[in-house]
Short mmCIF file of C-alpha atoms (C1' of nucleotides) in Angstrom, two decimals:
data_model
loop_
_atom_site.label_atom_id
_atom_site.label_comp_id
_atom_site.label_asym_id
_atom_site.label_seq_id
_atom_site.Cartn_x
_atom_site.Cartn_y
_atom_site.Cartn_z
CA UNK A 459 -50.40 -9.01 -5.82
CA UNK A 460 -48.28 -7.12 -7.97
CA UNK A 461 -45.71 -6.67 -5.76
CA UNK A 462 -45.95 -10.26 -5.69
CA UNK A 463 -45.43 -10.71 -9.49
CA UNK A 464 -41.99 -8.56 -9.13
CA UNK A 465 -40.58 -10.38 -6.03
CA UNK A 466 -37.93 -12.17 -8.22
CA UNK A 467 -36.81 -10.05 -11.04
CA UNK A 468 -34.76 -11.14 -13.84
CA UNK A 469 -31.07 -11.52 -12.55
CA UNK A 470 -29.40 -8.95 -15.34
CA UNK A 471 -26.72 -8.16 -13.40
CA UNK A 472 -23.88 -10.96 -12.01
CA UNK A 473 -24.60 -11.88 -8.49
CA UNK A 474 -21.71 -10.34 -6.28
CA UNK A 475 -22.83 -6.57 -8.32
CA UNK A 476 -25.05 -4.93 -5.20
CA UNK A 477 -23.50 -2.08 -3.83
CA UNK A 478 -20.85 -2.94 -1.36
CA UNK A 479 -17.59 -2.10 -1.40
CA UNK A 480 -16.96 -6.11 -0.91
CA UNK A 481 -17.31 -6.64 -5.01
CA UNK A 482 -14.47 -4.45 -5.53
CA UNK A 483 -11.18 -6.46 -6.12
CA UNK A 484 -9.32 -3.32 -5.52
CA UNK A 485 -10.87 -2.57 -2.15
CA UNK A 486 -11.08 -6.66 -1.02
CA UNK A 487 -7.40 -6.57 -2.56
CA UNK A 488 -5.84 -3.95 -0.43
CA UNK A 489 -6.91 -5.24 2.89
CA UNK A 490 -5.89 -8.60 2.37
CA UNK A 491 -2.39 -7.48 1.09
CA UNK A 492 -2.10 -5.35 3.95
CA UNK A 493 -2.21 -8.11 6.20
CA UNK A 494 -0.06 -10.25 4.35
CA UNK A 495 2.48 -7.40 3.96
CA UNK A 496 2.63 -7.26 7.93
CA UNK A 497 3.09 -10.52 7.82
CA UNK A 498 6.29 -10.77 5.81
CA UNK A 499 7.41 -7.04 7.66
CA UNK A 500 7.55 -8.85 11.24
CA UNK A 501 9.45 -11.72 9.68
CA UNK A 502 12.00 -9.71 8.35
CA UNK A 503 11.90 -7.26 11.17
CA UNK A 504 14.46 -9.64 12.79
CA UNK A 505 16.35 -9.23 10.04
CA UNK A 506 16.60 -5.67 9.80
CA UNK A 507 15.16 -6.03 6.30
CA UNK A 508 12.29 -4.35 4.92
CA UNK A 509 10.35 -6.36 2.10
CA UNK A 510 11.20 -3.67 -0.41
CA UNK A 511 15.14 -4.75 0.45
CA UNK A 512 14.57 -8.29 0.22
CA UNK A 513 13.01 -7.72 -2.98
CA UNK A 514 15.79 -5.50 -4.57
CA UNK A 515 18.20 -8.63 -3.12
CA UNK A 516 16.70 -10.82 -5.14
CA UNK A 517 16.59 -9.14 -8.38
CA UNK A 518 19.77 -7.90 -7.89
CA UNK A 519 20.85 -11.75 -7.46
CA UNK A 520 18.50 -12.91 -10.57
CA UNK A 521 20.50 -9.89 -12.56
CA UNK A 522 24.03 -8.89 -11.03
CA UNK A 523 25.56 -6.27 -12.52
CA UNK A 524 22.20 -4.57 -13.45
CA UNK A 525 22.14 -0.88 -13.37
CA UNK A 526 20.38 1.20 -10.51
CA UNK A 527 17.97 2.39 -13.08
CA UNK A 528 17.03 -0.86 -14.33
CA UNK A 529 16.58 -1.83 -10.44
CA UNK A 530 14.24 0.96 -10.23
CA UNK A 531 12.28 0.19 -12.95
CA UNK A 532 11.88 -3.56 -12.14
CA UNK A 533 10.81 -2.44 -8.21
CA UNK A 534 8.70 0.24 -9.53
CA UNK A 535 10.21 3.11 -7.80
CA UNK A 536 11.57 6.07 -8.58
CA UNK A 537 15.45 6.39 -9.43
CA UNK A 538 15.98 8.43 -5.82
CA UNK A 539 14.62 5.73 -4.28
CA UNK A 540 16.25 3.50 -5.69
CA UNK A 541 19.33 5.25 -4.46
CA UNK A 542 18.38 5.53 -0.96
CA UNK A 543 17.79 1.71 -0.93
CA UNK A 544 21.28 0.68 -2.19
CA UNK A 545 22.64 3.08 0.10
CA UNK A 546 21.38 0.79 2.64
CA UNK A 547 22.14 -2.54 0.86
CA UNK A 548 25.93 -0.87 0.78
CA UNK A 549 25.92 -0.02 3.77
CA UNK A 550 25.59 -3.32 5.52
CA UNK A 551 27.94 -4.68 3.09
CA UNK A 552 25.14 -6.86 1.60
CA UNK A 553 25.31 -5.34 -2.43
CA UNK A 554 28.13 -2.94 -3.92
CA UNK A 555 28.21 -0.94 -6.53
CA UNK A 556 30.95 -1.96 -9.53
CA UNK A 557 31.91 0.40 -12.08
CA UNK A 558 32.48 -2.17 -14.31
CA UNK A 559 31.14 -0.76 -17.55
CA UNK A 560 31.85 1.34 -20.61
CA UNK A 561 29.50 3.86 -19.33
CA UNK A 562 31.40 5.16 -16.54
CA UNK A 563 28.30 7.30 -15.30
CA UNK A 564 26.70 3.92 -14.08
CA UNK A 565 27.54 1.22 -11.67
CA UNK A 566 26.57 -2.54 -11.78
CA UNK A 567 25.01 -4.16 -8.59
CA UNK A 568 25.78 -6.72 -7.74
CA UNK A 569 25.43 -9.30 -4.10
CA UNK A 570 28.23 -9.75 -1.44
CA UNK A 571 28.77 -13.08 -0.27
CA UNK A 572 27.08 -11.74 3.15
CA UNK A 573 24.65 -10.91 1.24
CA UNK A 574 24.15 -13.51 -0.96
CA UNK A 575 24.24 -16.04 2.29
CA UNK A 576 21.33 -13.46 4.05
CA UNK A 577 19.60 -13.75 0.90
CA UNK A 578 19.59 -17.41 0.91
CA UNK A 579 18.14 -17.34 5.18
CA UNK A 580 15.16 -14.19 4.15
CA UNK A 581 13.76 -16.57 0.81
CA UNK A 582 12.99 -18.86 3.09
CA UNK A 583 11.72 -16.81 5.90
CA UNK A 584 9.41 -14.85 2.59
CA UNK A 585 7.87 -18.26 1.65
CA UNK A 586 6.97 -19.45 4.87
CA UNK A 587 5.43 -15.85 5.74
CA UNK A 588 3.97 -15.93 2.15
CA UNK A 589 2.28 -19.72 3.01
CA UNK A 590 1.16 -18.87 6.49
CA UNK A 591 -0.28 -15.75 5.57
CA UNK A 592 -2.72 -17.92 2.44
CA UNK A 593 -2.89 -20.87 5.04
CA UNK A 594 -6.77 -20.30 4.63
CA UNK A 595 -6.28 -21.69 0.86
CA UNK A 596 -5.73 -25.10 0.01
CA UNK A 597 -2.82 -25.91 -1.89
CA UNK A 598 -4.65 -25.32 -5.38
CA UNK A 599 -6.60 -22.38 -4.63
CA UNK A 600 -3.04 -20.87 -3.93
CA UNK A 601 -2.04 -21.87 -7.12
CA UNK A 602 -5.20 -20.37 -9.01
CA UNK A 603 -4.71 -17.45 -6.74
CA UNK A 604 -1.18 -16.77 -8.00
CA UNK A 605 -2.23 -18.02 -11.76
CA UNK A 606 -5.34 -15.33 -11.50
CA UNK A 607 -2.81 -12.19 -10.24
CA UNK A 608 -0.26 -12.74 -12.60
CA UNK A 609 -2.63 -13.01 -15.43
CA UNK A 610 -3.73 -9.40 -13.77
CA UNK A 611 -0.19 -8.26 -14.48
CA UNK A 612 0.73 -9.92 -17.58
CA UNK A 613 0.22 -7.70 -20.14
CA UNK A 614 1.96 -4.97 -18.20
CA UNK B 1225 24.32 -42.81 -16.00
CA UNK B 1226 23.67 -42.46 -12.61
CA UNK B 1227 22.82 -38.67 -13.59
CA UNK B 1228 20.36 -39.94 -15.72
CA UNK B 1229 18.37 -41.77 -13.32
CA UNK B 1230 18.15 -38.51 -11.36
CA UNK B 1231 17.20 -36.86 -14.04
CA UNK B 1232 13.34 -37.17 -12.96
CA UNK B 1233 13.39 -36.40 -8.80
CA UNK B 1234 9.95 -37.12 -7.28
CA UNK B 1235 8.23 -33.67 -6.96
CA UNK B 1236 7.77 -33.30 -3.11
CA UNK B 1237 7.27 -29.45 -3.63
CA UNK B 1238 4.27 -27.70 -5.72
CA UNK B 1239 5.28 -26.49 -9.51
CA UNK B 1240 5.88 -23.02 -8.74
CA UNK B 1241 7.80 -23.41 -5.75
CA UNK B 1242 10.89 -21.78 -7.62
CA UNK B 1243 13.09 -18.83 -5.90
CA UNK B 1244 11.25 -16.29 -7.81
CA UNK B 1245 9.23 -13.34 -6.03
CA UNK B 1246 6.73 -14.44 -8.20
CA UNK B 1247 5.65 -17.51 -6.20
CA UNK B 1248 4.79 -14.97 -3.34
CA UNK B 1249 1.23 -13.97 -3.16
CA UNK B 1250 2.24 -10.87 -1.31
CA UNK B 1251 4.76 -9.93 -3.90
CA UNK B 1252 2.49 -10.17 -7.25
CA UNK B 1253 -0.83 -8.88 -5.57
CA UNK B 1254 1.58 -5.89 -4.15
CA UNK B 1255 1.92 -4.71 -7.73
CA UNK B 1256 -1.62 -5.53 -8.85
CA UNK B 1257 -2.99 -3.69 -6.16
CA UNK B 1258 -0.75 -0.90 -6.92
CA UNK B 1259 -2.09 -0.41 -10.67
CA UNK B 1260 -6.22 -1.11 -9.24
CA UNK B 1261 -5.89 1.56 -7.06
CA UNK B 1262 -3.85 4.11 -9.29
CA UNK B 1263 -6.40 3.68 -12.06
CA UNK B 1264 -9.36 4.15 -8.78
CA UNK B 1265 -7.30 7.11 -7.83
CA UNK B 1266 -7.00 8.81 -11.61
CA UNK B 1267 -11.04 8.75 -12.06
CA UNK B 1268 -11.53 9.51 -8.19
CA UNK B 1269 -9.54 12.69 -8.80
CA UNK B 1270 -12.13 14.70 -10.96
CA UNK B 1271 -14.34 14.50 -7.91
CA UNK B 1272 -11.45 15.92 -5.80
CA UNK B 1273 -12.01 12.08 -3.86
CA UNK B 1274 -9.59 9.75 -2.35
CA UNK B 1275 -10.12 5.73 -2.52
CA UNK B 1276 -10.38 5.98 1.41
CA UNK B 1277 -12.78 9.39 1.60
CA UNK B 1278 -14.96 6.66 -1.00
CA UNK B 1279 -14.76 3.78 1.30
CA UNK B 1280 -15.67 6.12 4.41
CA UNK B 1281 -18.76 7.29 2.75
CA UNK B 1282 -20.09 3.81 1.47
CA UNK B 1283 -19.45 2.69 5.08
CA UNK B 1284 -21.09 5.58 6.33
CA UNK B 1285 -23.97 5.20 4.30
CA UNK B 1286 -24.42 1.55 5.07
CA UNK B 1287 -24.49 1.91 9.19
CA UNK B 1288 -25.92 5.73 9.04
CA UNK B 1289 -25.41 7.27 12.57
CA UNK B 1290 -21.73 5.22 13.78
CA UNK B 1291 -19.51 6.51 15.96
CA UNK B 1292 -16.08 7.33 14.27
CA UNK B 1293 -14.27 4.79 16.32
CA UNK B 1294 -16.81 1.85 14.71
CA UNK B 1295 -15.62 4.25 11.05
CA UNK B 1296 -11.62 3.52 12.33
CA UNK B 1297 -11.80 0.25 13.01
CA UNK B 1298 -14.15 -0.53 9.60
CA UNK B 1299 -11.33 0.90 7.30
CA UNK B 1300 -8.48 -0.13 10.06
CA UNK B 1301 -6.84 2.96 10.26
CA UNK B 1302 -6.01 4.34 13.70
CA UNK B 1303 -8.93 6.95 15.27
CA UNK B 1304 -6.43 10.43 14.91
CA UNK B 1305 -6.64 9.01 11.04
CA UNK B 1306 -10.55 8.77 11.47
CA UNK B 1307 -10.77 12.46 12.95
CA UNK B 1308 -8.90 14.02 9.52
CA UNK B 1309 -10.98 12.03 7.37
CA UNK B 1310 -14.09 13.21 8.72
CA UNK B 1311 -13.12 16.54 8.83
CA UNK B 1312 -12.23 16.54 5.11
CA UNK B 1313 -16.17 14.68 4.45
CA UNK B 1314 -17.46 17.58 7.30
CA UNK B 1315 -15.82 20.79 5.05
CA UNK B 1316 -17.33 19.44 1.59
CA UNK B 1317 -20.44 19.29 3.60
CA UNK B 1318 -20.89 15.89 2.40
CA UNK B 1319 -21.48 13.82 6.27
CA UNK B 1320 -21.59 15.38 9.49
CA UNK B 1321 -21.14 14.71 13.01
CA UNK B 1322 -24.06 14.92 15.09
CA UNK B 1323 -24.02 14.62 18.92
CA UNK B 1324 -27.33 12.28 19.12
CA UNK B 1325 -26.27 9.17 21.21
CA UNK B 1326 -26.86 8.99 25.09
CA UNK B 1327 -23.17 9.32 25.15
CA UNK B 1328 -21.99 12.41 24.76
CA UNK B 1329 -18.64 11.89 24.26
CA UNK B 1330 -19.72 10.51 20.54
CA UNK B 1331 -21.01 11.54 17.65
CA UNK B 1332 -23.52 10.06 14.90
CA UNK B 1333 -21.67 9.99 11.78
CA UNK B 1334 -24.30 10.54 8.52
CA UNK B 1335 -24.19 11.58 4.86
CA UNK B 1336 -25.63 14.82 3.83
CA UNK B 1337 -27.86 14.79 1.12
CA UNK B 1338 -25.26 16.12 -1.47
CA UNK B 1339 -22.67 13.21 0.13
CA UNK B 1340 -25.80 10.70 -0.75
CA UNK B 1341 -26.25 11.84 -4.10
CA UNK B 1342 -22.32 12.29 -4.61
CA UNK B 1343 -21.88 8.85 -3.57
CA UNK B 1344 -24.38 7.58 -6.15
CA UNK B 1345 -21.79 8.89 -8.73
CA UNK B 1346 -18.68 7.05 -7.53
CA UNK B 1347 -20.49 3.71 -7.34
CA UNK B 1348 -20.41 3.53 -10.75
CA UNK B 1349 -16.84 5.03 -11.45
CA UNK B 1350 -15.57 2.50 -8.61
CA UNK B 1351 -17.46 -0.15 -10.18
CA UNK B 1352 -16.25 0.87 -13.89
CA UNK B 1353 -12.58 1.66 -12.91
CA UNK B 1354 -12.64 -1.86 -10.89
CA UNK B 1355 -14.17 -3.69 -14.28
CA UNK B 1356 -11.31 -2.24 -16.37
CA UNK B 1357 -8.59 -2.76 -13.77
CA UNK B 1358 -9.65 -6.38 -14.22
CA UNK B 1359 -10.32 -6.38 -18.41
CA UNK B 1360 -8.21 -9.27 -18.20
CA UNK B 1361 -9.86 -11.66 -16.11
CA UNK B 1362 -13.04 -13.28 -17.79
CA UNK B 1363 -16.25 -12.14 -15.86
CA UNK B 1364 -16.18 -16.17 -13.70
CA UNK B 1365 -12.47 -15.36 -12.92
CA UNK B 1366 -13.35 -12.27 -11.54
CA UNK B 1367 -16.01 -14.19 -9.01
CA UNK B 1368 -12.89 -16.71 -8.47
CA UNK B 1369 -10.44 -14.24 -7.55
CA UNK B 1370 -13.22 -11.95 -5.52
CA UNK B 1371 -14.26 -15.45 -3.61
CA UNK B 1372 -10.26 -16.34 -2.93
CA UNK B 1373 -9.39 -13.44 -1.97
CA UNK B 1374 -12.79 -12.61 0.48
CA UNK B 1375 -11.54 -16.33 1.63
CA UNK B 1376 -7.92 -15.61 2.50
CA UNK B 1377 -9.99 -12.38 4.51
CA UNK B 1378 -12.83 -13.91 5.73
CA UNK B 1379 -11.62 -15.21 8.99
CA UNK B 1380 -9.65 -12.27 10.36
"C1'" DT C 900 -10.69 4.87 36.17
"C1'" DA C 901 -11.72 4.16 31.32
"C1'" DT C 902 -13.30 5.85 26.74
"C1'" DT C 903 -14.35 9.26 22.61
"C1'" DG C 904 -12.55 12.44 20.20
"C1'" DT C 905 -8.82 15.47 19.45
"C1'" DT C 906 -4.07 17.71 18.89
"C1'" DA C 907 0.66 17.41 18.09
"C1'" DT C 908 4.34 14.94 16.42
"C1'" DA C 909 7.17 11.84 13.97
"C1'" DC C 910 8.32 8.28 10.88
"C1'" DT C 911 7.84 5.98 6.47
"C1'" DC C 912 6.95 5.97 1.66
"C1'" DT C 913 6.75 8.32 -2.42
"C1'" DA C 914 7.27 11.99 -6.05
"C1'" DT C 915 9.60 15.97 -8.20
"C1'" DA C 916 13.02 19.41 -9.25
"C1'" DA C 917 17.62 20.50 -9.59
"C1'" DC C 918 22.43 19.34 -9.54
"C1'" DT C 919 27.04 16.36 -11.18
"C1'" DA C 920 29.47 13.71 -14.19
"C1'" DT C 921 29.70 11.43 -17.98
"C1'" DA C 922 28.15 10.51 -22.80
"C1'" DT D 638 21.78 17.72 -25.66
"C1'" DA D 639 20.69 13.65 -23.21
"C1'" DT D 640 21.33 10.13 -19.54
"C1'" DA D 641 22.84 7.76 -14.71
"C1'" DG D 642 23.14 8.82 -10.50
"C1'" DT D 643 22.56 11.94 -6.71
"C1'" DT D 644 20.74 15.55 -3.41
"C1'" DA D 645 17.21 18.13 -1.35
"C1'" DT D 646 12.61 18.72 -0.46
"C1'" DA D 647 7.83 18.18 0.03
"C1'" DG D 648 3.71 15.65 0.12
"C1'" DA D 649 0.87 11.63 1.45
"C1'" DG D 650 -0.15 8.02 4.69
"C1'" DT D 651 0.35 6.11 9.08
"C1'" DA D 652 1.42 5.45 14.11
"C1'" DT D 653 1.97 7.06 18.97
"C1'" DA D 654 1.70 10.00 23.02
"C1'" DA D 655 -0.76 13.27 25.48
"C1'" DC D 656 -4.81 16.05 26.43
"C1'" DA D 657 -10.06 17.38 27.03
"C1'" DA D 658 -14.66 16.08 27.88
"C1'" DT D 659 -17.63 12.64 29.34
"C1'" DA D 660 -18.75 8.23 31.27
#
DNA sequence: TATTGTTATACTCTATAACTATA
DNA sequence: TATAGTTATAGAGTATAACAATA
């Protein structure tokens, strides 16, 4: 009987909160960027490109002549890294480094027109990776997805 | 003139459908994901815990005696992976491996009583450090972006 | 023969310290 | 002295091949 009284306790605590590690966005997060990180990795794969390379491409293309460090920074990577990763760019004669300004102790980046034409090719191959892999959202959903994450990383 | 009347192109593709990285899902939840799990991994550390040692004993605890292939393929990481990670829980005497299935080639996997009441503790600092990774969400966003992104999982 | 767990190994990604050349 | 870039190195995390014990 009064186990009977207490069958449906006052809901306190929002639904999802039991103790699974399914109501963590962090946890939920990972495993679904994982996948869509594979995703985007086999696409490129043909390439040659890693998604870390197509993304320096395209900042270096939103910013040419930007230093390495500011390249770092925007990637989120260490300065070494970011070295390592031009290296590469360089070497396939898809960015160079300029040393075009008064500082003489940095370079500017900036796209080859091989690489700027490549660039073009892997934007496309990144969106149609990026839709297939959120093909189980409908148009809008996407949207609120994208509109939810940024707002996530907005106030950086 | 006739630039004028062009001025206003029917819009075949969605708003955002610019060639920014940040239209990609895979791009932007990257870097969320990045800063959830660093701030996981800061209040892990007092415990000497990693986010995955956390997710192996919640899983643990939730299907007490499975085999450490059924732990591999939970977290998806690759069985040698599965063997370290046990080892790790094994030497902090916090699960154990216990040869009690028909098949002798397997073990039980279960949490010791100190990995029980250890796991109690990181609930909460999951649960906290997963709340303030995502202080700028409203609590209904939260559910939104939990439900889209268990969606864009849910049929693997 | 196939499978569970294991060992050994290697490859990627990432982080830090130390060096160089300019400022 | 401080900064941009670089080198060297080491630590995670992850993936594969090969082996032992059991099925």
């Amino acid at each position: 009987m009064l186990q009977k009284l207490k069958a449906t306790p006052p809901q306190t605590l929002p639904e999802r909160l039991d103790n699974s590690l399914n109501n963590l966005v962090g946890y939920v997060m990972r495993r679904v960027q994982i996948r869509i990180t594979q995703d985007l990795t086999n696409r490129l794969e043909e390439h040659d490109i890693r998604p870390a390379q197509f993304a320096a491409l395209t900042i270096i293309e939103q910013s040419p002549g930007l230093m390495q460090a500011d390249l770092a920074k925007t990637l989120a990577i260490e300065p070494p890294q970011a070295v390592l990763m031009v290296n590469k760019l360089e070497a396939r004669s898809l960015a160079m480094r300029i040393r075009s300004n008064p500082d003489k102790r940095s370079y500017g980046l900036f796209l080859s027109k091989t690489g700027e034409q490549l660039l073009k090719q892997l934007r496309d191959v990144a969106l149609e990776s990026d839709l297939n892999a959120t093909s189980a959202l409908t148009s809008d959903e996407r949207e609120q997805l994208l509109t939810l994450l940024n707002k996530l990383y907005g106030d950086k």
